mmCIF file of C-alpha atoms in Angstrom:
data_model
loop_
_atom_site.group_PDB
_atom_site.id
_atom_site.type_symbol
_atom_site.label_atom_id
_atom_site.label_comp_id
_atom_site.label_asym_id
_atom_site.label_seq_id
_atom_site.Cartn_x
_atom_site.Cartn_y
_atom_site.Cartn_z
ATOM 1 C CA UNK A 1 0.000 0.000 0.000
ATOM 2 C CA UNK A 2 1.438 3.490 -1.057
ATOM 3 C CA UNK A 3 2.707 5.518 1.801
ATOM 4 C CA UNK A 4 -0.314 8.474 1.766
ATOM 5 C CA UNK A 5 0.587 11.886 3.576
ATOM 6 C CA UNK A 6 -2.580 12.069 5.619
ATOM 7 C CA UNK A 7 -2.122 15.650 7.203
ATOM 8 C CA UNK A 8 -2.274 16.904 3.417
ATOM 9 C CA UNK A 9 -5.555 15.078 2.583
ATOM 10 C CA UNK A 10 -6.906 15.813 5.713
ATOM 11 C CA UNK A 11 -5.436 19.265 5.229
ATOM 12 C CA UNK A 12 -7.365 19.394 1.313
ATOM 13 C CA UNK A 13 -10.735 17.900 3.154
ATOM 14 C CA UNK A 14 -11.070 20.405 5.875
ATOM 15 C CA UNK A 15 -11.507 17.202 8.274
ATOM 16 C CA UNK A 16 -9.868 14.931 10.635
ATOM 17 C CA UNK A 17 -10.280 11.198 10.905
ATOM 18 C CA UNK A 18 -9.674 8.989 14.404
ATOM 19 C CA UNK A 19 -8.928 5.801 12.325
ATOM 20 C CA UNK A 20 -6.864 6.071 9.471
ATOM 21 C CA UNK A 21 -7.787 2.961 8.011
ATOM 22 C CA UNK A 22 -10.923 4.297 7.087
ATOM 23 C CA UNK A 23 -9.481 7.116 5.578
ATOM 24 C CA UNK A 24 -7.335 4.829 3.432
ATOM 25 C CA UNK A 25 -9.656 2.945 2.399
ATOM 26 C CA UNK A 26 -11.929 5.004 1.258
ATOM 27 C CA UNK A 27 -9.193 6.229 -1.234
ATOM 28 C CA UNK A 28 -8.673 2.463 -2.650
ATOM 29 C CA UNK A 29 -10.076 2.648 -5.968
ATOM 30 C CA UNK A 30 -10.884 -1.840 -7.290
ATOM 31 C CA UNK A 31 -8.420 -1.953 -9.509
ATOM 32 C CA UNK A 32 -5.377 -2.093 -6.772
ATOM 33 C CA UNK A 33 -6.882 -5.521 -6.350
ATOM 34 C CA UNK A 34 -5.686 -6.253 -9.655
ATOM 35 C CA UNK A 35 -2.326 -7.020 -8.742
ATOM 36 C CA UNK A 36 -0.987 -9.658 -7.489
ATOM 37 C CA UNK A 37 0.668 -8.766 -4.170
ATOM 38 C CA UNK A 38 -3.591 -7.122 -3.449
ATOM 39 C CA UNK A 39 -5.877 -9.682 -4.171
ATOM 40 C CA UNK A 40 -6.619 -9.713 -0.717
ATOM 41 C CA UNK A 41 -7.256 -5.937 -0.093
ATOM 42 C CA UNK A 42 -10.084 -4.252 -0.087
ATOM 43 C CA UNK A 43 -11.433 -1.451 -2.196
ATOM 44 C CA UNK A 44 -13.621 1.294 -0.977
ATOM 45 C CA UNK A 45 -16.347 -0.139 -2.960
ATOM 46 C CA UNK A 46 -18.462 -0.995 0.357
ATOM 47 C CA UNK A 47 -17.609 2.427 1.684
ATOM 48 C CA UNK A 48 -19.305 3.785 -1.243
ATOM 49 C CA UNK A 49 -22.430 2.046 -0.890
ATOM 50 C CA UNK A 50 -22.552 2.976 2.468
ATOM 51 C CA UNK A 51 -21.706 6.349 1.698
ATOM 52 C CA UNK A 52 -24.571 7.041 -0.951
ATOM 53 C CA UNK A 53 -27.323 6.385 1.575
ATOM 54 C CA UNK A 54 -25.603 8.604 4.145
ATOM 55 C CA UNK A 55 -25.327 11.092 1.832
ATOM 56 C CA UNK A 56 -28.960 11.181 0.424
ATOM 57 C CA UNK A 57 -30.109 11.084 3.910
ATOM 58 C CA UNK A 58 -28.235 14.539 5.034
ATOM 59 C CA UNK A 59 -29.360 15.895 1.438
ATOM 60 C CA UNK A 60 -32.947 15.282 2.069
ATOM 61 C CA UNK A 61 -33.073 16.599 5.964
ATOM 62 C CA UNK A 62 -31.470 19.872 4.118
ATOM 63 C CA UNK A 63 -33.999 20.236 1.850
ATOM 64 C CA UNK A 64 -36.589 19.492 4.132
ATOM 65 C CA UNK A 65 -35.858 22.057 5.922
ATOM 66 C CA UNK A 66 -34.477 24.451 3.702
ATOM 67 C CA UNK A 67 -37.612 24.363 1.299
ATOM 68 C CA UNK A 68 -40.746 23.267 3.717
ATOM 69 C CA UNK A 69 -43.079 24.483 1.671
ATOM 70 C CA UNK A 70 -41.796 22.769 -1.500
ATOM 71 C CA UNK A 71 -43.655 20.264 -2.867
ATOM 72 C CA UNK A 72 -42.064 16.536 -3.372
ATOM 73 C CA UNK A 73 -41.477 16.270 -6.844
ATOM 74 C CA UNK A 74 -39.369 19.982 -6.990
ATOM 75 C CA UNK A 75 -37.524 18.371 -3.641
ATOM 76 C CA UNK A 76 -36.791 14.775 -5.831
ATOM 77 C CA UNK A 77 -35.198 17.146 -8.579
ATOM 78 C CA UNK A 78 -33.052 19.359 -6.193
ATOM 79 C CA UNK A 79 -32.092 15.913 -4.649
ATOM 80 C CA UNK A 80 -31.277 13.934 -8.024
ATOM 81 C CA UNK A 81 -29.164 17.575 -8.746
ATOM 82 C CA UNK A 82 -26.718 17.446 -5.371
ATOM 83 C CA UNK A 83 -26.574 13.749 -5.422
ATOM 84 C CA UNK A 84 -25.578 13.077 -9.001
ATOM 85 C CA UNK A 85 -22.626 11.854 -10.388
ATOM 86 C CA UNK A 86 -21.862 15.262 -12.303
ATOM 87 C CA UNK A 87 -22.244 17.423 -8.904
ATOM 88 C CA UNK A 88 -20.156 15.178 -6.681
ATOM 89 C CA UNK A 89 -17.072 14.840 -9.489
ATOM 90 C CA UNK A 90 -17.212 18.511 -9.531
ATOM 91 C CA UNK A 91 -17.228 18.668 -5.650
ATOM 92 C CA UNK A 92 -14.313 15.844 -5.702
ATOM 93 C CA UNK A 93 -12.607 17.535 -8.326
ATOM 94 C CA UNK A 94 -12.164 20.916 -6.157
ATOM 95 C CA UNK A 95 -10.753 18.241 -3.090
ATOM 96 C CA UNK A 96 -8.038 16.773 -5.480
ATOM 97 C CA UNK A 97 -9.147 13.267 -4.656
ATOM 98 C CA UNK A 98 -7.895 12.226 -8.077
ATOM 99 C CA UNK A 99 -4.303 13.101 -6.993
ATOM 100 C CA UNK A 100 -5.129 10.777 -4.017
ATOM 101 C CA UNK A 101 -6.577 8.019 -5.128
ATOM 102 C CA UNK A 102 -4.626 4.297 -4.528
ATOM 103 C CA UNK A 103 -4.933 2.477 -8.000
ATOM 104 C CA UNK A 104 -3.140 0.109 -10.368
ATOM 105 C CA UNK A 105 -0.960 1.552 -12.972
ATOM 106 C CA UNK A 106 -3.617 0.464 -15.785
ATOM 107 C CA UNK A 107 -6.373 2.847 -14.752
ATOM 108 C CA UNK A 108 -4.073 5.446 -13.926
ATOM 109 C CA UNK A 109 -2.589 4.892 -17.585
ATOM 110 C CA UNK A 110 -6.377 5.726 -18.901
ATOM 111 C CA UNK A 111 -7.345 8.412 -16.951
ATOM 112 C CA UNK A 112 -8.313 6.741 -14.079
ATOM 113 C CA UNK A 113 -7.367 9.942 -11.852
ATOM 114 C CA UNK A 114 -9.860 12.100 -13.981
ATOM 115 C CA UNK A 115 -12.500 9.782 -14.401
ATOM 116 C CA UNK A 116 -15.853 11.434 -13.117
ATOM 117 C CA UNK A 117 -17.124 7.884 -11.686
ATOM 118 C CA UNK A 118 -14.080 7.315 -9.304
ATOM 119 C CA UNK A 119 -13.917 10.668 -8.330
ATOM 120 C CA UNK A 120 -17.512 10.559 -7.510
ATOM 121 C CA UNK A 121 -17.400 7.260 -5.916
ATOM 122 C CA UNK A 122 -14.393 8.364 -3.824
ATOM 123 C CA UNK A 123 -16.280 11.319 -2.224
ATOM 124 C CA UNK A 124 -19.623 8.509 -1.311
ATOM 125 C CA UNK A 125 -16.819 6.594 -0.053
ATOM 126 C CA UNK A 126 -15.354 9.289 1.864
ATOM 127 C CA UNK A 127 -18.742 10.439 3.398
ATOM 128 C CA UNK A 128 -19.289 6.415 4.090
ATOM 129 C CA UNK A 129 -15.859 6.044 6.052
ATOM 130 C CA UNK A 130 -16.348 9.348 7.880
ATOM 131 C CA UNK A 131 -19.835 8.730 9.251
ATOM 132 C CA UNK A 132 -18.318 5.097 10.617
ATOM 133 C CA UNK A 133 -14.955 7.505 12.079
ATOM 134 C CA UNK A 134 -17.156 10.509 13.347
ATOM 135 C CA UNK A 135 -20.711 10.145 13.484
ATOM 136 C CA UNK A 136 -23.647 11.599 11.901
ATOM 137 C CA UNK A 137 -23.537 15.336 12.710
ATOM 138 C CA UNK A 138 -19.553 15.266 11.942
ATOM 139 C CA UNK A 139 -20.148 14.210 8.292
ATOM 140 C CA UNK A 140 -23.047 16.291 7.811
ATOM 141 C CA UNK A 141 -21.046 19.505 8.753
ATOM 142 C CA UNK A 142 -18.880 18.274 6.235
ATOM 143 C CA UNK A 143 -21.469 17.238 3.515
ATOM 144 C CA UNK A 144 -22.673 21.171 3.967
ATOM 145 C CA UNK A 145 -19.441 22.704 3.717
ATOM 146 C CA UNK A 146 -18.756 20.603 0.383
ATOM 147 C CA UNK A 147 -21.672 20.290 -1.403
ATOM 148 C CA UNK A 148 -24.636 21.965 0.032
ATOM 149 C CA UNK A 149 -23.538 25.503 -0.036
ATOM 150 C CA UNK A 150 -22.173 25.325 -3.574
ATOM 151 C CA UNK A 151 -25.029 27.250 -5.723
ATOM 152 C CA UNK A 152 -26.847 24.135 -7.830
ATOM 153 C CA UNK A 153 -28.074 25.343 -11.302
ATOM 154 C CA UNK A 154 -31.672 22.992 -11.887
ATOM 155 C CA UNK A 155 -32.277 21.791 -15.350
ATOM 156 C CA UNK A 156 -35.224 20.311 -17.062
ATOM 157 C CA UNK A 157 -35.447 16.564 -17.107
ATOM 158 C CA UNK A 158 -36.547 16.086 -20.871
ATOM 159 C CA UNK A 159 -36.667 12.487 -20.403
ATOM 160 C CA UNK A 160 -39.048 12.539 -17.855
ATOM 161 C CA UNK A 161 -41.007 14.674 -19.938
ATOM 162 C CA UNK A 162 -41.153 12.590 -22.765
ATOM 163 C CA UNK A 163 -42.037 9.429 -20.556
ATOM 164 C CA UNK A 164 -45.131 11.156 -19.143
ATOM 165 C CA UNK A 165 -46.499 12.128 -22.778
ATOM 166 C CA UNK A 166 -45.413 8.796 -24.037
ATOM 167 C CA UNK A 167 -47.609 7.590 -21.275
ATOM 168 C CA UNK A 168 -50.482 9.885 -22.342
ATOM 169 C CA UNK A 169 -50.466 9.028 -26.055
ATOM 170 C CA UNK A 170 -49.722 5.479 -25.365
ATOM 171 C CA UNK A 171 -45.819 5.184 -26.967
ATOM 172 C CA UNK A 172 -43.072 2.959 -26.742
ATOM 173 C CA UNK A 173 -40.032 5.028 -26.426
ATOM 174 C CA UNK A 174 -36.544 3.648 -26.227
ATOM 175 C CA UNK A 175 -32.912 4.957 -26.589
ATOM 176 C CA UNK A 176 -29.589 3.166 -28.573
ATOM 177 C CA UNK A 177 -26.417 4.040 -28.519
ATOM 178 C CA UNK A 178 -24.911 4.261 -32.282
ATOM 179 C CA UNK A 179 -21.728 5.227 -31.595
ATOM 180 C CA UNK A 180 -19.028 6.051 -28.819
ATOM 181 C CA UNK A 181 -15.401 7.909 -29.641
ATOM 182 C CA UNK A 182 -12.695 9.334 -27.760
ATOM 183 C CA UNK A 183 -10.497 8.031 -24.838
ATOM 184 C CA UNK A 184 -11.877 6.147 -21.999
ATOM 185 C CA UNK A 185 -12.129 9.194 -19.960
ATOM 186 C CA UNK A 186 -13.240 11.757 -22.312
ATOM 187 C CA UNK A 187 -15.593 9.684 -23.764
ATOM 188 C CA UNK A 188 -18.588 10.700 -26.287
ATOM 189 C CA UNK A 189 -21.728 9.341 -27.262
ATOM 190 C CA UNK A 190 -24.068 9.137 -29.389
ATOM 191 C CA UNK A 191 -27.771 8.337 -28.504
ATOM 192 C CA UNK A 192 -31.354 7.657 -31.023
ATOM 193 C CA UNK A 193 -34.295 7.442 -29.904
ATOM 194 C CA UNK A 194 -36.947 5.412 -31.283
ATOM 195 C CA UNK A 195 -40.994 6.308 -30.736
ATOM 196 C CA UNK A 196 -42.191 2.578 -31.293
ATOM 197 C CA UNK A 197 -39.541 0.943 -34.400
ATOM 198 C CA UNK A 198 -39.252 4.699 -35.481
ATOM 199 C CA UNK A 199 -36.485 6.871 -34.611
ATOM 200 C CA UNK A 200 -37.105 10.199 -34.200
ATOM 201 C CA UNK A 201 -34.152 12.090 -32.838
ATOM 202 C CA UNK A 202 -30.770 11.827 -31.955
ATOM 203 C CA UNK A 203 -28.527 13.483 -29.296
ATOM 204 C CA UNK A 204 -24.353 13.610 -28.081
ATOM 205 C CA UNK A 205 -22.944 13.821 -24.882
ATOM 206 C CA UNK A 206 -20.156 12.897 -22.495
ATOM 207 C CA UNK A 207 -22.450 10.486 -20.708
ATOM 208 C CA UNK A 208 -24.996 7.726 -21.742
ATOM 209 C CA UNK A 209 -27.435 9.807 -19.590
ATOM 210 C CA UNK A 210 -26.849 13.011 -20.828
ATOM 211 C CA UNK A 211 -27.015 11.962 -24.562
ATOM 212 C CA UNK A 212 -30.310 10.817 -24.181
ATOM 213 C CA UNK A 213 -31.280 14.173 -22.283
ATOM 214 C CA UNK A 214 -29.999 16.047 -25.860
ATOM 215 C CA UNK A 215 -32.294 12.942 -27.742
ATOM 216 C CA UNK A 216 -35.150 13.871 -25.784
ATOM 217 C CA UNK A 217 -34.919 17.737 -25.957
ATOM 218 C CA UNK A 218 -34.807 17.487 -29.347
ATOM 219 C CA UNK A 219 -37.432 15.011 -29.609
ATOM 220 C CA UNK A 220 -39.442 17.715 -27.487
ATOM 221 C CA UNK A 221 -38.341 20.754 -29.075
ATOM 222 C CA UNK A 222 -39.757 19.824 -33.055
ATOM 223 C CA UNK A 223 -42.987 17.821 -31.968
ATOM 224 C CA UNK A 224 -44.177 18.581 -28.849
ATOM 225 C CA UNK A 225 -45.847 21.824 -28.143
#
């Protein structure tokens, strides 16, 4: 296991952990497991699972309370926006968890300290391990400082808009990928969708999910008033 300088991470985090363990191995991305000498270790795979419910819990008692009034389906938006892949790689990406993240040489080799999804799943883990070292309230004081002050810019969900009028006119609608270019972590795709056996639009993006958002508007935007 790489030696990690923990007063710097800690130092980047703006937190302290009792058990360093947890700390490392939150930062233990799979593929160190890859190698011979680490088939035993563990990754902070676990962490992250554990994480991700920790996290939506804190997100939902701030909205809760920050918006009272709201009804649920604005608060299930705000909450799909701060727990999202996108918003928690940018949130990991201002933390420099990519420079501190244990991996094999392979995925560092293709990106592997850039890639949104590790990032990401680093932070979950993080927020998993820390709530295990600190406690609820601890982690959610950090969770706030991180994430929940950082202004969140809503979008429209096109896809959910074209599933409730496919639902209303009684449509089949389904998306295929045609094509994906570019290096493993600046990927791009390219997304059709089909109304029925008919495709209608098409959309690009850096993600699967996103791609189908830019099929959908599209979709939208020419034949649905």
């Amino acid at each position: 296991m790489p030696l990690l300088d923990y007063k710097a991470i800690q130092g980047y985090l703006g937190i302290r952990f009792k058990k360093r363990s947890l700390l490392n191995l939150a930062l233990t991305h799979s593929s160190y497991r890859h190698t011979p000498s680490n088939k035993k270790k563990k990754s902070n795979e676990t962490l992250e699972f554990l994480g991700d419910a920790v996290l939506e819990l804190i997100v939902r008692e701030f909205l809760y309370n920050k918006y009272p009034d709201a009804q649920e389906g604005k608060l299930s938006e705000l909450k799909k926006k701060y727990t999202c892949t996108e918003t928690l790689y940018k949130s990991g990406k201002r933390l420099h968890l990519g420079k501190f993240l244990i991996m094999d040489k392979g995925e560092e080799r293709t990106g592997g300290r850039n890639r949104p999804s590790n990032i990401a799943g680093c932070l979950e883990a993080i927020i998993g391990a820390l709530y295990l070292d600190r406690g609820l309230g601890y982690v959610g004081k950090f969770v706030k400082c991180i994430l929940l002050e950082t202004r969140i810019v809503m979008y429209k969900d096109y896809k959910s808009v074209l599933n409730r009028w496919a639902m209303q006119h009684r449509k089949s609608i389904s998306y295929r990928i045609q094509k994906e270019e570019g290096a493993p972590h600046k990927k791009k795709f390219h997304v059709s969708l089909y109304i029925g056996k008919k495709k209608v639009s098409q959309g690009s993006g850096t993600t699967k999910k996103k791609a189908e958002q830019e099929a959908a508007k599209d979709f939208l935007r020419t034949n649905v008033k």
